[in-house]
Coordinates of C-alpha atoms in Angstrom, one line a residue:
M1 CA 46.3 26.5 87.1
N2 CA 42.3 27.0 87.2
K3 CA 41.1 24.1 89.6
K4 CA 38.1 21.9 88.1
V5 CA 34.5 23.1 89.2
V6 CA 33.0 20.8 91.2
L7 CA 29.0 21.2 92.2
S8 CA 26.7 19.3 95.0
A9 CA 23.2 20.5 96.0
V10 CA 21.1 19.0 98.6
Q11 CA 17.5 20.4 99.5
P12 CA 16.3 21.4 103.0
S13 CA 13.7 18.7 103.0
G14 CA 14.5 17.1 106.4
G15 CA 16.8 15.8 108.8
L16 CA 19.9 13.9 107.2
T17 CA 20.3 10.6 107.9
I18 CA 23.6 8.8 107.6
G19 CA 23.3 7.8 104.4
N20 CA 23.5 11.1 102.8
Y21 CA 26.3 12.0 105.6
L22 CA 28.0 8.6 104.3
G23 CA 27.5 9.1 100.4
A24 CA 27.6 12.7 100.0
I25 CA 28.5 15.2 102.5
K26 CA 31.2 13.9 104.6
N27 CA 33.3 14.3 101.4
F28 CA 33.0 18.0 100.6
A29 CA 35.3 18.9 102.8
K30 CA 37.8 16.4 101.5
L31 CA 36.6 17.8 98.0
Q32 CA 37.6 21.4 98.7
E33 CA 40.9 20.6 98.9
D34 CA 41.6 19.8 95.3
Y35 CA 38.8 21.8 93.4
D36 CA 36.5 24.8 93.6
C37 CA 33.8 23.7 95.0
I38 CA 30.3 25.0 95.1
Y39 CA 28.0 24.3 97.7
A40 CA 23.9 24.9 97.1
I41 CA 21.4 24.4 99.2
A42 CA 18.4 23.9 96.6
D43 CA 15.2 25.1 97.9
L44 CA 14.0 25.8 94.9
H45 CA 13.3 22.2 94.4
S46 CA 12.3 21.9 97.8
I47 CA 8.7 23.5 96.8
T48 CA 7.8 20.6 94.5
V49 CA 6.1 19.0 97.1
P50 CA 3.9 20.6 99.6
Q51 CA 5.9 22.9 102.1
I52 CA 5.2 24.4 105.1
P53 CA 7.2 27.6 104.7
K54 CA 8.3 27.9 108.2
D55 CA 9.7 24.8 108.0
L56 CA 11.5 24.8 105.2
R57 CA 13.1 28.3 106.3
R58 CA 14.0 26.7 109.4
R59 CA 15.5 23.7 107.6
S60 CA 17.4 25.6 105.1
Y61 CA 19.5 27.2 108.2
E62 CA 20.0 23.8 109.7
L63 CA 21.0 22.5 106.3
L64 CA 23.5 25.3 106.0
A65 CA 24.9 24.7 109.6
V66 CA 25.0 21.0 109.0
Y67 CA 27.8 21.9 105.9
M68 CA 29.5 24.2 107.9
A69 CA 29.6 21.7 110.8
C70 CA 31.1 19.0 108.5
D71 CA 34.1 21.0 107.9
V72 CA 32.7 22.7 104.9
D73 CA 34.5 26.3 104.7
P74 CA 32.9 29.0 103.4
E75 CA 36.3 30.9 102.6
K76 CA 37.0 27.7 100.6
S77 CA 33.7 26.7 98.7
T78 CA 31.0 28.6 97.8
V79 CA 27.8 28.1 99.9
F80 CA 24.3 29.6 99.3
L81 CA 20.6 29.3 99.1
Q82 CA 19.4 28.7 95.4
S83 CA 16.8 30.7 96.2
H84 CA 19.0 33.7 96.6
V85 CA 20.8 33.4 92.8
H86 CA 18.1 34.5 90.6
Q87 CA 20.0 33.4 87.4
H88 CA 19.4 29.7 88.4
L89 CA 15.4 30.0 86.9
E90 CA 16.4 32.6 84.3
L91 CA 19.0 29.8 82.6
S92 CA 16.1 27.0 83.4
W93 CA 13.6 29.2 81.6
V94 CA 16.1 29.4 78.3
L95 CA 16.9 25.3 78.8
S96 CA 12.9 24.5 79.2
S97 CA 13.3 25.5 75.2
I98 CA 15.2 22.8 74.2
S99 CA 14.2 20.1 76.4
Y100 CA 11.9 17.9 75.0
M101 CA 8.5 16.4 76.9
G102 CA 9.2 12.9 75.9
Q103 CA 12.9 12.9 77.6
L104 CA 11.3 14.7 80.8
G105 CA 8.7 12.3 80.9
R106 CA 11.0 9.3 80.9
M107 CA 12.5 10.4 83.9
T108 CA 12.5 7.8 86.6
Q109 CA 11.8 9.8 89.9
Y110 CA 8.7 11.8 88.1
K111 CA 7.5 9.0 87.2
D112 CA 8.0 7.3 90.8
K113 CA 6.2 10.4 92.6
A114 CA 3.8 10.8 89.5
Q115 CA 2.0 7.2 90.9
K116 CA 2.9 8.3 94.6
S117 CA 1.0 11.5 94.6
E118 CA -1.5 12.1 91.8
E119 CA -3.1 15.0 94.0
N120 CA 0.2 16.9 93.3
L121 CA 1.1 16.5 90.2
N122 CA 2.3 19.9 89.5
A123 CA 4.5 21.2 86.6
A124 CA 7.5 21.9 88.6
L125 CA 7.6 18.1 89.5
F126 CA 7.9 17.4 85.9
T127 CA 10.2 20.3 84.6
Y128 CA 12.6 20.6 88.1
P129 CA 15.1 18.6 86.0
V130 CA 16.0 21.4 83.6
L131 CA 16.5 23.6 86.9
M132 CA 18.6 20.7 87.9
A133 CA 20.2 20.9 84.7
A134 CA 20.8 24.9 84.9
D135 CA 22.3 24.3 88.7
I136 CA 25.4 22.5 87.0
L137 CA 25.9 24.8 83.6
L138 CA 25.7 27.7 85.6
Y139 CA 28.6 27.3 86.9
Q140 CA 30.6 26.2 83.8
T141 CA 30.8 22.7 86.3
D142 CA 33.1 20.2 85.5
F143 CA 32.3 17.7 87.9
V144 CA 29.2 16.2 89.7
P145 CA 29.3 13.7 92.6
V146 CA 25.9 11.8 91.8
G147 CA 24.6 8.6 93.0
E148 CA 23.1 5.8 90.9
D149 CA 19.6 7.7 91.5
Q150 CA 20.6 11.3 90.2
R151 CA 22.9 9.8 87.3
Q152 CA 19.4 10.3 84.3
H153 CA 19.6 13.9 86.0
L154 CA 23.3 14.1 85.3
E155 CA 22.5 12.9 81.1
L156 CA 19.9 15.5 80.8
A157 CA 22.2 18.1 81.9
R158 CA 24.7 16.9 79.5
D159 CA 22.5 16.9 76.7
L160 CA 21.1 19.9 76.9
A161 CA 24.8 21.1 77.0
I162 CA 25.4 19.5 73.8
R163 CA 22.2 20.3 72.6
F164 CA 22.5 24.0 72.9
N165 CA 26.6 24.0 72.0
S166 CA 25.3 22.7 69.0
K167 CA 22.4 25.2 68.0
Y168 CA 24.6 28.0 68.8
S169 CA 28.4 27.3 69.7
D170 CA 30.5 26.2 72.5
T171 CA 28.9 28.0 75.5
F172 CA 28.7 25.0 78.1
K173 CA 30.8 22.8 80.0
V174 CA 29.4 19.1 79.3
P175 CA 29.8 18.3 83.1
E176 CA 30.7 14.2 83.7
N177 CA 30.2 12.2 87.1
L178 CA 32.6 12.7 89.8
I179 CA 33.5 9.0 90.8
Q180 CA 34.5 8.8 94.3
K181 CA 36.0 6.4 96.4
A182 CA 32.6 4.4 97.0
T183 CA 31.3 3.6 100.4
G184 CA 29.0 0.6 100.2
K185 CA 25.2 1.6 100.0
I186 CA 23.4 2.2 103.2
Y187 CA 19.9 0.8 103.6
S188 CA 17.3 0.9 105.5
L189 CA 17.6 -0.5 109.0
K190 CA 14.2 -2.1 109.1
E191 CA 14.0 -3.3 104.8
P192 CA 18.1 -3.9 104.0
N193 CA 16.7 -3.9 100.8
I194 CA 15.8 -0.6 100.3
K195 CA 17.9 2.4 100.6
M196 CA 18.3 4.4 103.8
S197 CA 15.7 7.3 104.0
K198 CA 14.2 10.2 106.1
S199 CA 10.5 9.8 104.1
S200 CA 10.2 6.3 105.3
E201 CA 7.1 5.9 107.8
D202 CA 9.1 3.8 110.4
E203 CA 11.4 6.6 112.3
N204 CA 13.8 3.3 113.4
S205 CA 14.7 2.4 109.6
Y206 CA 17.2 5.4 109.7
I207 CA 19.6 7.2 111.3
L208 CA 19.6 11.4 111.7
M209 CA 23.2 13.0 111.8
L210 CA 21.6 14.8 115.0
D211 CA 19.9 11.9 116.6
D212 CA 21.2 11.8 120.0
P213 CA 23.1 9.0 121.7
K214 CA 19.9 7.2 123.2
T215 CA 18.3 7.5 119.8
I216 CA 21.0 6.1 117.7
E217 CA 21.5 2.9 120.7
R218 CA 17.9 2.7 120.3
K219 CA 17.4 2.6 116.1
I220 CA 20.7 -0.1 116.2
K221 CA 19.1 -2.4 118.6
R222 CA 15.7 -2.6 116.8
A223 CA 17.6 -2.9 113.5
V224 CA 17.5 -6.3 111.8
T225 CA 20.0 -8.7 111.3
D226 CA 19.2 -12.4 110.7
S227 CA 18.2 -15.9 112.2
E228 CA 21.4 -17.2 111.1
A229 CA 23.6 -17.4 113.8
N230 CA 27.1 -16.6 111.7
F231 CA 28.4 -13.9 111.7
C232 CA 29.1 -12.9 108.0
Y233 CA 29.3 -10.7 105.2
S234 CA 26.8 -12.0 102.7
D235 CA 24.0 -11.3 100.3
K236 CA 22.0 -13.8 102.3
Q237 CA 22.3 -12.2 105.6
P238 CA 21.1 -8.5 103.9
G239 CA 20.6 -7.2 107.7
L240 CA 24.4 -8.0 109.0
K241 CA 25.9 -6.6 105.9
N242 CA 23.9 -3.5 106.3
L243 CA 25.5 -3.2 109.6
I244 CA 29.2 -4.2 108.8
N245 CA 29.2 -1.3 105.9
I246 CA 27.8 1.2 108.3
Y247 CA 30.6 0.2 110.7
S248 CA 33.3 0.0 108.4
A249 CA 32.3 3.4 106.8
F250 CA 32.6 5.6 109.9
S251 CA 35.3 3.3 111.6
K252 CA 37.4 2.7 108.3
E253 CA 38.1 -0.8 108.9
P254 CA 38.3 -3.1 106.3
V255 CA 35.2 -5.3 106.2
E256 CA 37.5 -8.4 106.8
K257 CA 38.9 -7.3 110.5
I258 CA 35.8 -6.5 111.3
L259 CA 34.6 -10.1 110.8
Q260 CA 37.6 -11.2 112.8
T261 CA 36.9 -9.5 115.9
Y262 CA 33.2 -10.1 116.3
E263 CA 34.1 -13.6 114.6
G264 CA 32.1 -16.1 117.0
D265 CA 30.4 -12.5 119.3
S266 CA 26.6 -12.0 119.3
Y267 CA 25.1 -9.5 117.4
G268 CA 24.0 -8.2 120.3
Q269 CA 27.3 -7.3 121.1
F270 CA 28.4 -5.8 117.5
K271 CA 25.2 -3.6 117.7
L272 CA 26.4 -2.3 120.7
H273 CA 29.9 -1.4 119.6
L274 CA 28.3 0.0 116.3
A275 CA 26.0 2.5 118.1
E276 CA 29.2 3.5 120.3
V277 CA 31.1 3.7 116.8
I278 CA 28.4 6.1 115.0
I279 CA 27.6 8.3 118.1
E280 CA 31.4 9.1 118.8
S281 CA 31.7 10.1 115.2
L282 CA 28.6 12.0 114.8
R283 CA 29.6 13.7 118.4
P284 CA 32.1 16.6 116.9
I285 CA 29.8 17.2 113.9
Q286 CA 27.0 17.9 116.7
E287 CA 28.5 20.0 119.1
K288 CA 29.8 22.3 116.4
Y289 CA 25.7 22.3 114.7
N290 CA 24.9 23.0 118.0
R291 CA 27.1 26.5 118.6
L292 CA 26.6 27.1 114.7
I293 CA 22.6 27.4 114.7
E294 CA 22.5 29.7 117.5
D295 CA 24.4 32.3 115.6
K296 CA 21.4 33.2 113.4
S297 CA 23.2 36.3 111.9
Y298 CA 26.4 34.4 111.2
L299 CA 24.5 31.8 109.2
E300 CA 23.0 35.0 107.1
E301 CA 26.2 36.6 106.8
V302 CA 27.7 33.5 105.3
M303 CA 24.7 33.1 103.1
E304 CA 25.1 37.0 101.7
K305 CA 28.2 36.5 100.9
G306 CA 28.4 33.2 99.4
A307 CA 25.1 34.1 97.3
S308 CA 27.2 37.3 96.0
K309 CA 30.2 34.8 94.8
A310 CA 27.7 32.5 93.0
S311 CA 25.7 34.9 91.5
Y312 CA 28.6 36.7 89.9
M313 CA 30.1 33.5 88.7
A314 CA 26.4 32.4 87.1
N315 CA 26.1 35.7 85.5
K316 CA 29.1 35.6 83.5
T317 CA 27.8 32.0 81.7
L318 CA 24.1 33.8 81.4
R319 CA 24.8 36.9 79.8
K320 CA 26.5 34.5 77.2
V321 CA 23.7 32.8 77.0
Y322 CA 21.3 35.2 76.9
R323 CA 23.5 36.8 73.9
K324 CA 23.6 33.7 71.9
V325 CA 19.7 32.8 71.8
G326 CA 19.3 36.8 70.7
F327 CA 17.9 38.7 73.4
V328 CA 19.0 42.7 74.0
Q329 CA 21.2 43.2 76.1
I330 CA 21.7 46.4 78.0

C-alpha cells in the first residue's frame, strides 16, 4: 500500500529560530516514518524580496545541513532545492491562467508586505502563492503541515486543484492540512504578543537554532517576564507563559509539572534552567550540522539526487497537465 504524500518547504531566508524548529522542522524526521515526505528548500520564493546572491547560495547549503542535522534522511525523504526542479515554474505558469487577481490581492501576507515595502512591490510578491500551489500540486500531495499564517495559501492550492479538475477532468489531488499535535505557539522573547521571528530588529527577541550556549543564556536572561511575583501559567502573564511553553516543548514535560517544580522559585532560577534545557536539546543538532556544513560535496550530492527524484515525480504530473490544456507533446 502506497504511503500518503506530505510536502513541506522552507525558505532559506536566514537563520531558523527555535519557533521554526518546534513548529515544523522537529517533526520532519517523525513524518518520514509514516509518509512519503517531500522537503523542499524554497529558494525561488526567497527572491520576492531583495537578496544578496552569495548569501542566498550559502543559506541554501545551510538549510539543507539543518534538515539533515534534524534527522531528515535523504534515503527516506525527497530533499531538494526548488530551483533545481524546473517543473515548479512551468506548472505555476499554467495555474496562473486559472488564478484570479482578486483572490491573490486578498492574500494577507501580500497585503502586509505591500504596506511595509511599497518600493519593492514586484509581481512575484503578488503571484508567489500560485508558485506555492504549484509546489504542492506537482507531487499529488495529500497533506501539507501548515500553521495559521499559511492556511490561506493552502486554501488557494485547494481552490486551484478543484478549478483545474472541474475544467479539464481529474488531474490533481486536493491537499489537506496535516494537523499535528500542537506545540504552544512560540512568541517573541521581548514582545510575547507577537510570533517569534528572525525578521525582528531586536536580536534578543528570538533564539536561533545555531546560537551558541552563551548567546542562548543571554537572550533567555533578557526575556521579558512579568511584574507579578507568582509563577503562573496565565494569559495575564504572557511573557512567563511563553517561556513555560518553550520549556515544555524542549523538555517534553507537561506544563503542570513545570509549575510544580518552580513554584516559589525566582524567575531567574527558572530562566537559568530553561537556557540549559534549550542548549542541551540543540547541542546534538549543532554538532551534526557543523560536520555536515564542512562537507560541501556531500551536500551537493544530496541536492543532485533529491532533484533527480523530485523531477521524475513532477514530470509525471506536468505531462498530464500539458496534455489536458492542449499543448503539443513530442
